C-alpha cells in the first residue's frame, strides 16, 4: 500500500511539474504550443511530407520528431520568462507556426510566444479587471512628406473619454524590424499604463506610437546607411505627427508636457530627435537604446553639444533615463557613467536576468513613466 | 523607321501591360509579391533546401520554380480583384509568405494579397486625404461570463472626438475563422464609413466589432455542433458587450438606434440574435449570410415566429438587407424571394463578379449603411 501511495505521489508530483498550459499567444482553441511550469515550450505542426522540422527560439534550434500521422512535436529547454519571437524550420525554410498569433518583428510577421512569469511579478503588465482601462486608437492620417497614408497608435487614459482635461504626451518608439503595433501587442503598454496610473504612480498621459521607418534591415532602402537609418522619421515626427496629435486630441502642447522614449533603435532615434530639439522635449528615455559610444568620445560634442553645459542641460531636461537588460551589452551603464562624469543628471536602470527582449522593455517603461510629467 | 517605331510601341505596350507593382499588403520595402495590370500576381521566396514550392490562391495551386540561388518565383493567372487569403506550400506544408502582412482568417494568421481595382472603383474603400477620418479603437474589457479579457474594436466617426452628440450603433460581425480585426484590416470598414459619411450618404454612427466566438472550424470546442456553433456569443453581446459600449461611449441606447449585420457566419449570427430580439434591434443585414433554408421551410415559424405577422414585422424592422456575390451560392436571393412571398419587406443586393470574399462584403457594407438610422 505504502509503495502504491509513494508511486502515486511521485506521479502526481511529476504531473504538476510538467503540467502544460496552452500559450497565451496562441490563436483560439489551439493546445500547442504549450508551456510547462519550468518554462519548457512544446511545439507541434502537421507536416507529413517534410523531412526535417525544428523550432528556432531564444537563439537555439530544437528538433521536432514525427509520429506515424506526420505530426511533428518537440520540447525546448526551460526558456527565460517573457515574450520571444520564434520560427519553425520546415526543411530549412523559416515558417510561422499556424497555431500562434503573429507579430511584426524581425522585419516580418513572425510567431511569438509568452513564457509566463509568476502572476504577482507579471501583474504590472497584466490586464486587471479592477482598474479603469484606457483605449488604444488606430488613427490613419495623410503624410504630405511621404505622400502616403500612415498609421499611428494612440493610447488614451481611462479618464480621457469622459472628461475635458488636456494631457501630456509621451512619444514611444519601437525597435528595428518592428512597427507601430509593437508596444501595444508585444509590449502590453496599455496594461502597464492602466496599472501605473490606477496605482497613482504615474500621471494620466497620452502615448503616441508611430512607425519609426526602421521596420526592415539596415540599408534596405536606397541611400540608407547605418548613420542615417530611420532618419526619415525625424521630420515626420516633428512636422506632421506632433501637429496631427495636437490637432486631434486634448493635449498640452509644450515641451514641459512632451516626452520621448524608445527601445533599441527607437532609443537611438529618441536621442537623435529629443537631444537636438530641447525646445520641444523635457523628458526622455532609452530602453536598450542602440547608442554606442566609442572609447575616447567627447560627450560634450555629441548631439550638437546638448551635453556641453551640464547646468543648463539639467535645468532643461527633467528626467533622462537609460535602461537595459543585465544579459545584454548595450552600453547604457557606460553611457550614464560618462554623463555623470561631466555632471549630467541621468538615471540608469538594469533589468535583472533579461537580454534584448520585450520583458526588458516592459520593465523599462514601467520604471520610466512614474518619473515623467511631474515637476 | 516605321518598323522600329512599331516595335518600340509594341514593347512599350507590353511593358505597360506587364508592369508589376508591389502589393499594398506587403510588409515594408518588399518588392514581392507584385501584381501586374491584368491582376497576375508574382510570388517569391528563398527556400534553397526545399524540393517543391507552390502558391495556393483563389482555389488554385501554381508552381514556383527555383533559380541557382535557391530563390523560387512563380506567377498566377489573372486573379479576381479584391482581397484574397493565400499560402505558400513548401514541400507540402502550408506556410505564410514572409514578404506579406498576415491576417487572421481561415482560423489562423495567414498571408493576404490585395489585387487592385481601378482607383475610381476602389474609391469608396480607399483612404481619402480630403475627407475627415474616424478612429478605430481597440478596447479591452473583462467578461464575467467567460472570466477572461476580451477585445472589442470600435469605430468612432470623425466628428465624435470633438463633439458632445450621441450616436447610433451598428454591431458588425466577421465570418467563421476570422475575428474582431477582420472588418478593419481586411474589410477597410473605416474608409468605407469615412467616405460614406463625408459624402452625406450615411449618418455618423459608431460601429462595434467584437469576436463572435466562431474563429475556428466547426465543432472544435467541446459540445459545439453546427446548430449551436458560435452561439456562446449571443449572451455576451446582449448582456455584456452592448452594456459595455453604452457605458463607455456616447451612444443612443434604444432599438431605433441599434443595428446588427455580419458576413457569412456573422450573418447567421445576426439573424439568430436580431430576429429573436426585436425589442433591441430595428435594422439588420446579412452579407453572404450562412443562412440556408431547406426546400419546404415554413418561413412563418423561423426565428421564434419573427416573420409570422408581416405587417407587424415591417413596422418594427425598418431595413432588412441580404447581399451576396454573383459567383457564390449562398441563397440570399432565394431567402429574400421567400420573404417577399409572405409580405416581408427585404432588400436583395448582388455584388457583380465576386464570390465568398471580402470585396463582396465591402460592397455589401457600402450598400447597407446609407439605409440605416434614417426614419
XYZ file of C-alpha atoms in Angstrom:
750
model
C 0.000 0.000 0.000
C 2.735 2.392 1.003
C 4.573 1.612 -2.213
C 1.469 2.372 -4.287
C 0.924 5.639 -2.406
C 4.540 6.677 -2.949
C 4.265 5.877 -6.631
C 1.016 7.818 -6.887
C 2.561 10.822 -5.146
C 5.607 10.660 -7.385
C 3.377 10.514 -10.458
C 1.249 13.389 -9.198
C 4.360 15.456 -8.493
C 5.725 14.836 -11.967
C 2.345 15.717 -13.469
C 2.292 19.009 -11.583
C 5.867 19.745 -12.558
C 5.174 19.041 -16.212
C 1.595 20.307 -16.442
C 1.346 22.093 -19.756
C -0.783 25.135 -20.440
C -1.532 26.493 -23.927
C 0.471 29.686 -24.504
C -1.465 32.932 -24.078
C -0.158 33.901 -27.526
C -1.982 31.021 -29.290
C -4.884 31.603 -31.686
C -8.333 30.442 -30.462
C -8.738 26.806 -29.311
C -5.150 25.731 -30.087
C -3.497 23.462 -27.488
C 0.008 23.880 -28.913
C 2.410 25.493 -28.292
C 2.077 24.851 -24.571
C 4.354 25.723 -21.685
C 5.120 23.766 -18.520
C 5.819 25.140 -15.055
C 9.569 25.243 -15.721
C 9.119 27.291 -18.892
C 9.701 24.453 -21.366
C 7.671 25.027 -24.524
C 6.288 22.200 -26.637
C 5.562 22.844 -30.301
C 3.549 20.796 -32.776
C 2.905 21.037 -36.517
C 1.435 18.692 -39.112
C 3.951 18.273 -41.940
C 3.618 14.730 -43.343
C 5.794 15.365 -46.390
C 8.610 17.269 -44.632
C 11.876 15.528 -43.832
C 13.161 17.848 -41.108
C 11.367 20.209 -38.699
C 12.967 22.340 -35.977
C 11.922 25.242 -33.772
C 14.237 28.260 -33.592
C 13.739 30.170 -30.324
C 15.956 32.180 -27.965
C 18.997 31.695 -30.235
C 18.788 27.895 -30.191
C 17.339 25.293 -32.516
C 15.470 22.253 -31.152
C 14.500 19.222 -33.275
C 10.880 18.057 -33.582
C 10.129 14.374 -34.159
C 7.490 12.921 -36.471
C 4.773 10.454 -35.456
C 3.076 7.954 -37.766
C 0.497 10.560 -38.822
C 3.123 13.055 -39.947
C 2.667 15.327 -36.928
C 5.924 16.744 -35.565
C 6.353 17.525 -31.845
C 9.275 18.854 -29.834
C 10.064 20.435 -26.476
C 12.634 23.088 -25.618
C 14.818 23.525 -22.561
C 13.377 25.835 -19.898
C 13.145 29.287 -21.527
C 13.607 32.715 -19.996
C 10.275 34.259 -18.958
C 8.755 36.933 -21.183
C 7.937 37.302 -24.861
C 10.064 35.620 -27.531
C 9.811 35.660 -31.312
C 10.254 32.196 -32.836
C 10.021 30.323 -36.104
C 9.575 26.756 -37.236
C 12.128 25.496 -39.746
C 10.479 23.162 -42.250
C 13.126 21.559 -44.445
C 15.276 24.588 -43.694
C 12.649 27.235 -44.542
C 11.632 29.631 -41.741
C 7.863 29.486 -41.349
C 5.276 30.745 -38.883
C 3.508 28.390 -36.532
C -0.156 28.118 -37.668
C -1.184 27.687 -34.014
C 0.269 31.006 -32.920
C -0.633 34.652 -33.198
C 1.883 36.537 -35.346
C 3.662 39.783 -34.502
C 5.534 42.223 -36.695
C 9.138 41.724 -35.629
C 12.376 40.675 -37.324
C 11.077 42.712 -40.330
C 8.241 40.294 -40.979
C 5.148 38.809 -39.434
C 6.548 36.167 -37.135
C 5.335 33.782 -34.442
C 5.726 34.828 -30.823
C 5.264 33.067 -27.502
C 4.794 34.364 -23.970
C 6.607 32.307 -21.332
C 4.663 33.321 -18.236
C 6.189 34.835 -15.124
C 4.611 34.335 -11.706
C 1.263 36.232 -11.732
C 2.348 38.596 -8.944
C 5.506 39.513 -10.871
C 3.617 39.903 -14.153
C 0.827 41.955 -12.541
C 2.093 45.318 -13.812
C 1.659 44.314 -17.493
C -1.411 42.107 -16.983
C -4.999 43.219 -17.594
C -6.580 43.912 -14.197
C -10.403 43.858 -14.184
C -10.387 46.005 -11.019
C -8.816 49.127 -12.566
C -10.157 51.554 -15.212
C -8.900 50.933 -18.746
C -7.695 53.278 -21.437
C -8.062 52.677 -25.162
C -5.565 52.156 -27.953
C -6.772 54.004 -31.014
C -5.587 53.298 -34.525
C -5.527 56.570 -36.416
C -4.844 56.879 -40.117
C -3.560 60.175 -41.425
C -2.138 61.533 -44.633
C 1.557 62.382 -44.769
C 2.387 65.190 -47.177
C 6.082 64.353 -46.739
C 5.629 60.716 -47.803
C 2.533 61.302 -49.975
C 1.051 58.239 -48.321
C -1.361 57.144 -45.598
C 0.340 56.396 -42.310
C -0.944 54.690 -39.183
C -0.474 55.887 -35.638
C -1.457 54.078 -32.418
C -2.597 56.397 -29.650
C -3.216 55.303 -26.064
C -5.697 57.496 -24.222
C -6.010 57.028 -20.445
C -9.292 55.761 -18.951
C -10.423 59.170 -17.734
C -9.846 60.794 -21.165
C -13.115 59.543 -22.611
C -15.496 61.310 -20.270
C -13.516 64.411 -19.288
C -12.403 67.708 -20.740
C -8.848 67.891 -19.409
C -5.754 68.183 -21.554
C -2.953 65.647 -21.161
C 0.814 65.417 -21.558
C 2.116 63.186 -24.359
C 4.796 60.503 -24.467
C 6.082 59.636 -27.962
C 7.125 55.986 -27.675
C 9.124 54.205 -30.381
C 9.552 50.530 -31.288
C 12.811 48.899 -32.387
C 14.371 47.895 -35.689
C 12.314 45.350 -37.630
C 9.161 46.310 -35.730
C 6.422 48.873 -36.259
C 3.753 50.955 -34.540
C 1.986 47.806 -33.282
C 4.921 46.527 -31.211
C 4.438 48.405 -27.942
C 0.753 47.527 -27.854
C 0.861 43.913 -28.962
C 4.232 42.642 -27.737
C 4.786 45.219 -25.004
C 1.340 45.292 -23.337
C 1.845 49.036 -22.909
C -1.854 49.696 -22.287
C -1.864 47.399 -19.262
C 1.356 48.975 -17.960
C -0.097 52.470 -18.270
C -3.528 51.488 -16.878
C -1.981 49.812 -13.833
C 0.579 52.528 -13.132
C -1.999 55.328 -13.455
C -4.579 53.465 -11.337
C -1.980 52.942 -8.591
C -1.266 56.676 -8.552
C 2.348 56.076 -9.589
C 2.059 57.817 -12.969
C 0.017 60.804 -14.072
C -2.607 60.157 -16.762
C -0.940 60.697 -20.128
C -1.442 60.104 -23.825
C 1.054 57.761 -25.501
C 1.703 58.010 -29.236
C 3.227 55.084 -31.105
C 4.012 55.696 -34.764
C 6.132 53.836 -37.297
C 9.778 54.885 -36.988
C 10.653 53.995 -40.606
C 13.092 51.345 -39.334
C 10.988 48.222 -39.719
C 13.412 46.474 -42.060
C 17.089 45.555 -42.041
C 19.910 48.110 -42.253
C 20.365 49.833 -45.593
C 17.367 48.169 -47.235
C 16.238 51.498 -48.653
C 18.226 53.189 -51.381
C 20.850 55.525 -49.941
C 20.306 54.479 -46.337
C 23.325 53.715 -44.213
C 23.754 52.879 -40.535
C 24.319 56.602 -39.919
C 21.030 57.773 -41.393
C 18.972 54.612 -40.889
C 15.423 55.593 -39.984
C 16.292 59.311 -40.012
C 13.418 59.934 -42.451
C 11.214 59.570 -39.357
C 12.539 62.747 -37.712
C 10.907 65.406 -39.945
C 7.734 63.288 -39.949
C 7.591 63.314 -36.157
C 8.386 66.999 -35.752
C 6.404 68.438 -38.662
C 3.494 66.061 -39.140
C 2.912 63.621 -36.264
C 3.153 66.064 -33.344
C 0.924 68.645 -35.111
C -1.559 65.876 -36.031
C -1.756 64.677 -32.417
C -2.127 68.193 -31.054
C -4.896 68.931 -33.547
C -6.762 65.668 -32.921
C -6.504 65.069 -29.160
C -6.826 67.162 -25.986
C -3.131 67.678 -25.486
C -0.883 70.007 -23.502
C 1.276 71.237 -26.355
C 4.506 72.466 -24.777
C 7.948 70.989 -24.032
C 7.176 70.515 -20.323
C 4.388 68.150 -21.344
C 6.180 66.288 -24.128
C 8.392 63.218 -23.582
C 10.073 60.784 -25.943
C 11.329 57.257 -25.359
C 12.161 54.244 -27.463
C 13.562 50.742 -27.381
C 16.705 49.623 -29.202
C 16.809 51.610 -32.476
C 13.886 53.634 -31.134
C 16.221 54.676 -28.298
C 18.777 55.776 -30.875
C 16.034 57.803 -32.565
C 14.926 59.272 -29.228
C 18.347 60.765 -28.528
C 18.736 61.907 -32.157
C 15.444 63.798 -32.013
C 14.955 64.876 -28.403
C 18.536 65.974 -27.620
C 18.658 68.171 -30.717
C 15.184 69.622 -30.055
C 15.310 70.550 -26.380
C 12.825 73.331 -27.048
C 10.309 70.553 -27.756
C 11.105 67.767 -25.234
C 11.803 67.924 -21.482
C 11.815 64.203 -20.606
C 13.438 61.274 -22.386
C 14.256 57.590 -22.065
C 16.151 54.884 -23.915
C 15.410 51.207 -23.321
C 18.320 49.072 -24.593
C 18.977 52.078 -26.811
C 21.249 51.421 -29.779
C 23.624 54.203 -28.714
C 27.209 53.088 -28.800
C 29.878 55.497 -27.644
C 33.355 54.705 -28.835
C 36.227 54.882 -26.297
C 37.515 58.443 -26.244
C 34.232 60.021 -27.321
C 33.970 63.631 -26.224
C 30.479 63.681 -24.740
C 30.379 67.452 -24.772
C 30.276 67.416 -28.592
C 27.565 64.805 -29.015
C 24.095 65.763 -30.303
C 25.017 69.296 -31.387
C 26.613 69.898 -27.994
C 23.471 69.125 -25.948
C 25.640 67.937 -23.016
C 28.195 70.787 -23.263
C 26.720 72.884 -20.470
C 25.680 70.449 -17.711
C 23.959 73.024 -15.503
C 21.875 74.294 -18.409
C 21.037 70.738 -19.520
C 19.992 69.645 -16.023
C 17.660 72.627 -15.798
C 16.116 71.897 -19.192
C 15.794 68.114 -19.069
C 13.824 66.970 -16.041
C 14.393 63.249 -16.459
C 16.910 61.335 -18.547
C 16.509 57.554 -18.218
C 18.668 54.825 -19.765
C 17.750 51.199 -19.117
C 18.815 47.807 -20.441
C 18.815 44.123 -19.526
C 21.578 42.620 -17.379
C 22.157 39.934 -20.028
C 22.824 42.241 -22.971
C 25.695 44.585 -23.653
C 24.028 47.717 -24.960
C 26.232 50.171 -23.075
C 23.588 52.149 -21.175
C 25.632 51.705 -17.969
C 28.788 53.110 -19.585
C 26.875 55.941 -21.237
C 25.274 57.042 -17.952
C 28.659 56.791 -16.193
C 30.158 59.100 -18.826
C 27.247 61.526 -18.424
C 27.701 61.564 -14.650
C 31.413 62.324 -15.119
C 30.537 65.539 -16.938
C 27.833 66.462 -14.429
C 24.720 65.428 -16.373
C 21.819 64.056 -14.316
C 20.792 60.665 -15.697
C 19.225 57.516 -14.277
C 20.467 54.020 -15.123
C 18.183 51.019 -14.716
C 19.163 47.378 -15.181
C 16.517 44.714 -15.760
C 17.698 41.603 -13.900
C 18.143 38.412 -15.911
C 16.837 39.704 -19.243
C 18.503 40.373 -22.579
C 17.489 42.355 -25.705
C 13.825 41.441 -25.468
C 10.351 42.725 -24.660
C 10.435 41.874 -20.951
C 13.361 44.284 -20.571
C 11.349 46.966 -22.353
C 8.122 46.384 -20.415
C 10.136 46.817 -17.210
C 11.888 49.914 -18.556
C 8.568 51.527 -19.489
C 7.161 50.714 -16.056
C 10.233 52.281 -14.385
C 10.219 55.313 -16.691
C 6.624 56.573 -16.666
C 6.309 57.351 -12.908
C 9.056 59.963 -13.294
C 7.728 61.985 -16.213
C 5.390 64.981 -16.271
C 5.985 65.616 -12.564
C 7.758 68.818 -11.664
C 11.981 53.779 -89.171
C 8.315 52.908 -89.109
C 9.203 49.336 -88.229
C 11.396 50.417 -85.334
C 8.680 52.753 -84.073
C 6.086 49.989 -84.276
C 8.399 47.640 -82.417
C 9.085 50.290 -79.790
C 5.390 50.928 -79.327
C 4.674 47.229 -79.086
C 7.438 46.837 -76.497
C 6.190 49.842 -74.554
C 2.655 48.459 -74.647
C 3.802 45.075 -73.378
C 5.852 46.764 -70.656
C 2.818 48.728 -69.541
C 0.701 45.614 -69.696
C 3.170 43.630 -67.589
C 4.380 46.403 -65.271
C 4.432 44.940 -61.812
C 3.677 46.867 -58.638
C 4.394 45.570 -55.117
C 1.136 44.538 -53.452
C -0.313 47.059 -50.992
C -0.494 44.188 -48.493
C 3.307 43.693 -48.410
C 5.398 44.460 -45.333
C 7.749 47.484 -45.627
C 10.233 47.579 -48.548
C 9.278 44.182 -50.044
C 9.065 44.023 -53.851
C 7.286 40.637 -53.898
C 4.502 39.684 -54.189
C 3.779 42.093 -57.028
C 0.787 42.443 -59.301
C 0.601 43.361 -62.980
C -2.098 45.350 -64.755
C -4.048 42.178 -65.599
C -4.108 41.055 -61.963
C -1.432 38.370 -62.278
C 0.472 38.047 -59.004
C 4.121 37.016 -58.830
C 5.405 35.431 -55.637
C 8.974 34.843 -54.499
C 10.546 33.047 -51.546
C 14.066 31.893 -50.701
C 13.995 28.178 -49.923
C 17.310 26.637 -51.057
C 16.719 23.279 -49.354
C 13.089 22.807 -50.414
C 12.223 20.442 -53.267
C 8.776 21.790 -54.156
C 7.176 25.231 -53.671
C 3.694 26.295 -54.791
C 1.334 29.168 -54.097
C -2.269 28.344 -53.172
C -4.602 31.232 -54.025
C -8.217 31.580 -55.208
C -8.737 27.810 -55.079
C -5.840 27.028 -57.407
C -2.238 25.978 -56.911
C 0.562 27.435 -59.053
C 4.111 26.060 -59.156
C 7.133 28.238 -58.349
C 10.484 27.500 -59.978
C 13.903 27.631 -58.335
C 16.880 29.644 -59.589
C 20.537 28.822 -58.961
C 20.481 30.716 -55.644
C 17.570 28.709 -54.280
C 15.043 31.510 -54.760
C 11.653 30.316 -56.001
C 9.443 32.526 -58.220
C 6.071 31.962 -59.842
C 3.210 33.882 -61.424
C -0.515 33.208 -61.305
C -3.204 33.616 -63.932
C -5.090 36.931 -63.778
C -6.870 36.969 -60.401
C -10.219 38.458 -59.461
C -9.844 41.959 -57.981
C -10.136 42.367 -54.218
C -8.571 40.757 -51.174
C -7.551 37.098 -51.162
C -6.045 34.917 -48.452
C -3.194 32.750 -49.749
C -0.473 30.400 -48.598
C 2.813 29.108 -49.903
C 3.228 25.342 -49.906
C 6.805 24.397 -49.053
C 7.293 20.679 -49.524
C 3.567 20.303 -48.923
C 3.423 22.385 -45.724
C 1.193 25.499 -45.769
C 3.296 28.483 -44.731
C 2.927 32.249 -44.676
C 4.792 34.435 -47.114
C 7.483 36.353 -45.161
C 7.040 39.292 -47.553
C 3.370 39.752 -46.754
C 1.312 41.149 -43.937
C -0.721 38.433 -42.210
C -4.432 38.478 -41.416
C -6.499 36.340 -39.065
C -8.558 34.231 -41.440
C -9.006 30.511 -42.128
C -8.655 30.088 -38.312
C -5.028 31.165 -38.359
C -2.748 34.042 -39.204
C -2.429 33.780 -42.946
C -0.988 35.777 -45.828
C -3.300 38.023 -47.810
C -2.972 39.995 -51.022
C -4.955 42.880 -52.468
C -5.445 42.685 -56.240
C -6.245 46.311 -57.006
C -9.365 47.528 -58.752
C -9.350 50.708 -60.817
C -8.849 53.634 -58.390
C -12.222 55.177 -59.219
C -13.968 51.873 -58.491
C -11.992 51.303 -55.294
C -12.521 54.882 -54.080
C -15.251 54.001 -51.565
C -12.914 51.762 -49.512
C -9.741 53.788 -50.119
C -8.294 56.330 -47.681
C -9.169 59.783 -48.994
C -6.954 62.598 -47.628
C -9.690 65.114 -48.452
C -12.321 63.784 -46.005
C -12.380 63.730 -42.170
C -11.338 60.441 -40.604
C -12.760 58.463 -37.727
C -10.730 56.245 -35.424
C -10.736 52.519 -34.746
C -10.288 51.954 -31.034
C -9.150 48.706 -29.514
C -10.895 48.308 -26.175
C -10.139 45.567 -23.698
C -12.820 44.628 -21.203
C -13.449 41.914 -18.672
C -16.125 39.329 -19.418
C -17.773 37.908 -16.314
C -19.404 35.243 -18.496
C -16.094 33.993 -19.878
C -13.959 35.068 -16.902
C -11.481 36.428 -19.409
C -10.309 39.621 -21.051
C -11.923 40.237 -24.407
C -11.095 42.719 -27.156
C -13.543 44.902 -28.997
C -12.838 47.184 -31.981
C -14.916 50.339 -32.010
C -15.083 52.764 -34.934
C -15.970 56.306 -33.916
C -16.835 58.779 -36.689
C -14.609 61.811 -37.292
C -16.922 64.278 -35.556
C -17.184 62.109 -32.402
C -13.884 63.288 -30.996
C -14.697 66.966 -30.625
C -18.446 66.923 -30.088
C -20.973 66.036 -27.412
C -23.610 64.280 -29.529
C -24.801 60.731 -29.008
C -24.663 58.270 -31.903
C -26.486 55.181 -33.168
C -24.545 51.901 -33.123
C -24.041 49.179 -35.721
C -22.839 45.822 -34.334
C -20.847 44.301 -37.214
C -19.675 40.683 -37.211
C -16.878 38.867 -39.052
C -17.106 35.374 -40.523
C -16.049 31.899 -39.468
C -12.307 31.555 -38.959
C -11.921 35.315 -38.507
C -12.067 37.635 -35.523
C -12.726 41.217 -34.421
C -9.868 42.504 -36.602
C -11.343 41.315 -39.912
C -13.652 44.197 -40.793
C -10.954 46.746 -40.052
C -7.934 45.042 -41.593
C -9.373 43.012 -44.469
C -12.593 44.982 -44.927
C -11.293 48.575 -44.752
C -14.509 49.416 -42.914
C -13.113 52.692 -41.550
C -12.530 54.026 -45.056
C -15.992 52.877 -46.161
C -17.631 54.636 -43.210
C -15.487 57.787 -43.526
C -16.253 58.142 -47.242
C -19.962 57.379 -46.959
C -20.442 59.785 -44.029
C -18.378 62.553 -45.692
C -20.478 62.226 -48.859
C -23.640 62.665 -46.805
C -24.861 59.203 -47.792
C -24.740 57.716 -44.294
C -25.372 59.293 -40.909
C -22.427 59.385 -38.497
C -22.522 56.178 -36.460
C -20.441 54.080 -34.113
C -19.522 50.596 -35.350
C -18.691 47.840 -32.873
C -16.718 44.798 -33.988
C -16.268 42.097 -31.385
C -15.170 38.467 -31.577
C -18.118 36.230 -32.489
C -16.633 33.098 -30.890
C -16.528 31.438 -34.307
C -12.903 31.962 -35.226
C -12.106 28.264 -35.611
C -13.516 25.320 -37.559
C -16.909 23.744 -36.845
C -17.178 21.724 -33.651
C -13.647 22.482 -32.479
C -14.936 23.320 -28.995
C -16.322 20.592 -26.781
C -20.058 20.155 -27.269
C -20.312 22.526 -30.217
C -22.260 21.435 -33.270
C -23.250 23.221 -36.466
C -26.541 24.131 -34.776
C -25.016 25.923 -31.805
C -21.698 26.946 -33.371
C -20.734 30.378 -32.076
C -23.958 30.669 -30.038
C -21.888 31.404 -26.921
C -21.520 34.874 -28.449
C -25.209 35.738 -28.083
C -25.425 36.221 -24.283
C -22.067 38.009 -24.437
C -23.398 40.516 -26.969
C -26.713 41.110 -25.225
C -25.582 41.103 -21.602
C -22.006 42.345 -21.691
C -20.931 43.966 -24.969
C -23.943 46.236 -25.539
C -23.939 47.435 -21.889
C -20.156 47.976 -22.076
C -20.485 50.080 -25.237
C -23.364 52.107 -23.823
C -21.408 52.771 -20.632
C -18.179 53.697 -22.432
C -19.276 55.732 -25.470
C -21.803 58.477 -26.214
C -24.479 56.197 -27.600
C -28.201 56.368 -28.329
C -29.293 53.308 -26.404
C -32.582 52.214 -27.918
C -33.721 49.780 -30.626
C -34.295 52.555 -33.172
C -30.596 53.372 -32.919
C -29.218 49.847 -32.837
C -28.404 47.775 -35.950
C -26.697 44.436 -36.483
C -25.019 42.994 -39.550
C -22.499 40.299 -40.310
C -20.755 38.431 -43.075
C -21.039 34.687 -43.689
C -21.361 33.058 -40.250
C -21.683 36.553 -38.809
C -24.811 36.900 -40.962
C -26.124 33.677 -39.455
C -25.444 35.146 -36.014
C -27.120 38.431 -36.975
C -30.415 36.727 -37.782
C -30.144 34.453 -34.724
C -29.731 37.447 -32.419
C -31.572 40.347 -34.047
C -34.696 38.475 -35.218
C -35.246 36.997 -31.754
C -34.589 40.339 -30.023
C -36.698 42.788 -31.994
C -37.101 44.893 -28.884
C -33.360 45.618 -29.208
C -32.680 45.898 -32.979
C -34.569 47.762 -35.702
C -32.145 47.375 -38.642
C -30.247 44.314 -39.866
C -28.131 42.980 -42.698
C -26.528 39.742 -43.823
C -23.610 39.726 -46.258
C -23.220 36.247 -47.793
C -25.001 35.149 -44.636
C -24.703 31.440 -43.848
C -28.491 31.082 -43.737
C -29.670 28.109 -45.708
C -33.385 27.480 -45.984
C -34.309 23.963 -46.946
C -36.993 23.481 -49.624
C -40.366 23.463 -47.907
C -39.274 25.602 -44.960
C -42.207 27.402 -43.357
C -40.813 30.922 -43.052
C -43.521 31.921 -40.627
C -42.060 29.604 -37.992
C -38.434 30.662 -38.334
C -36.707 32.631 -35.558
C -39.432 32.191 -32.943
C -42.008 33.286 -35.498
C -40.420 36.674 -36.216
C -41.856 36.638 -39.766
C -45.302 35.322 -38.774
C -47.033 38.714 -38.825
C -45.674 40.582 -41.856
C -47.411 43.891 -41.123
C -46.069 43.922 -37.569
C -42.584 42.930 -38.729
C -42.476 45.617 -41.424
C -43.433 48.216 -38.843
C -40.781 47.039 -36.385
C -37.855 46.385 -38.727
C -37.023 49.445 -40.777
C -34.436 47.829 -43.039
C -33.665 44.188 -43.743
C -30.789 43.726 -46.180
C -29.429 40.484 -47.643
C -26.482 40.649 -50.019
C -24.098 38.178 -51.634
C -21.722 37.800 -54.581
C -22.967 36.745 -58.000
C -20.352 33.968 -58.073
C -21.334 32.221 -54.849
C -24.440 30.266 -53.993
C -25.323 31.475 -50.533
C -29.067 31.663 -51.106
C -29.729 35.297 -50.175
C -31.728 35.693 -53.411
C -33.972 32.710 -52.593
C -34.369 33.805 -48.977
C -35.465 37.319 -49.938
C -37.852 35.884 -52.557
C -39.435 33.717 -49.864
C -39.726 36.723 -47.551
C -41.389 38.758 -50.273
C -43.872 35.925 -50.847
C -45.082 36.249 -47.258
C -45.159 40.045 -47.400
C -41.914 40.845 -45.559
C -40.019 43.923 -46.759
C -36.438 42.950 -47.563
C -33.742 44.185 -49.933
C -31.567 41.863 -52.007
C -28.204 43.041 -53.318
C -25.911 41.115 -55.633
C -22.229 42.017 -55.927
C -21.294 41.522 -59.601
C -18.458 39.123 -60.371
C -17.452 38.315 -56.798
C -17.661 35.171 -54.699
C -17.404 34.447 -50.947
C -14.753 37.074 -50.329
C -14.024 40.448 -48.801
C -14.810 42.510 -51.913
C -18.386 41.196 -51.743
C -18.579 42.249 -48.092
C -17.028 45.691 -48.602
C -19.651 46.328 -51.268
C -22.441 44.981 -49.052
C -21.387 47.250 -46.176
C -21.269 50.228 -48.517
C -24.765 49.409 -49.810
C -26.160 48.747 -46.325
C -25.069 51.725 -44.225
C -26.838 54.511 -46.205
C -30.174 52.901 -45.303
C -29.841 52.567 -41.553
C -30.698 55.003 -38.766
C -32.869 57.044 -41.130
C -36.569 57.127 -40.409
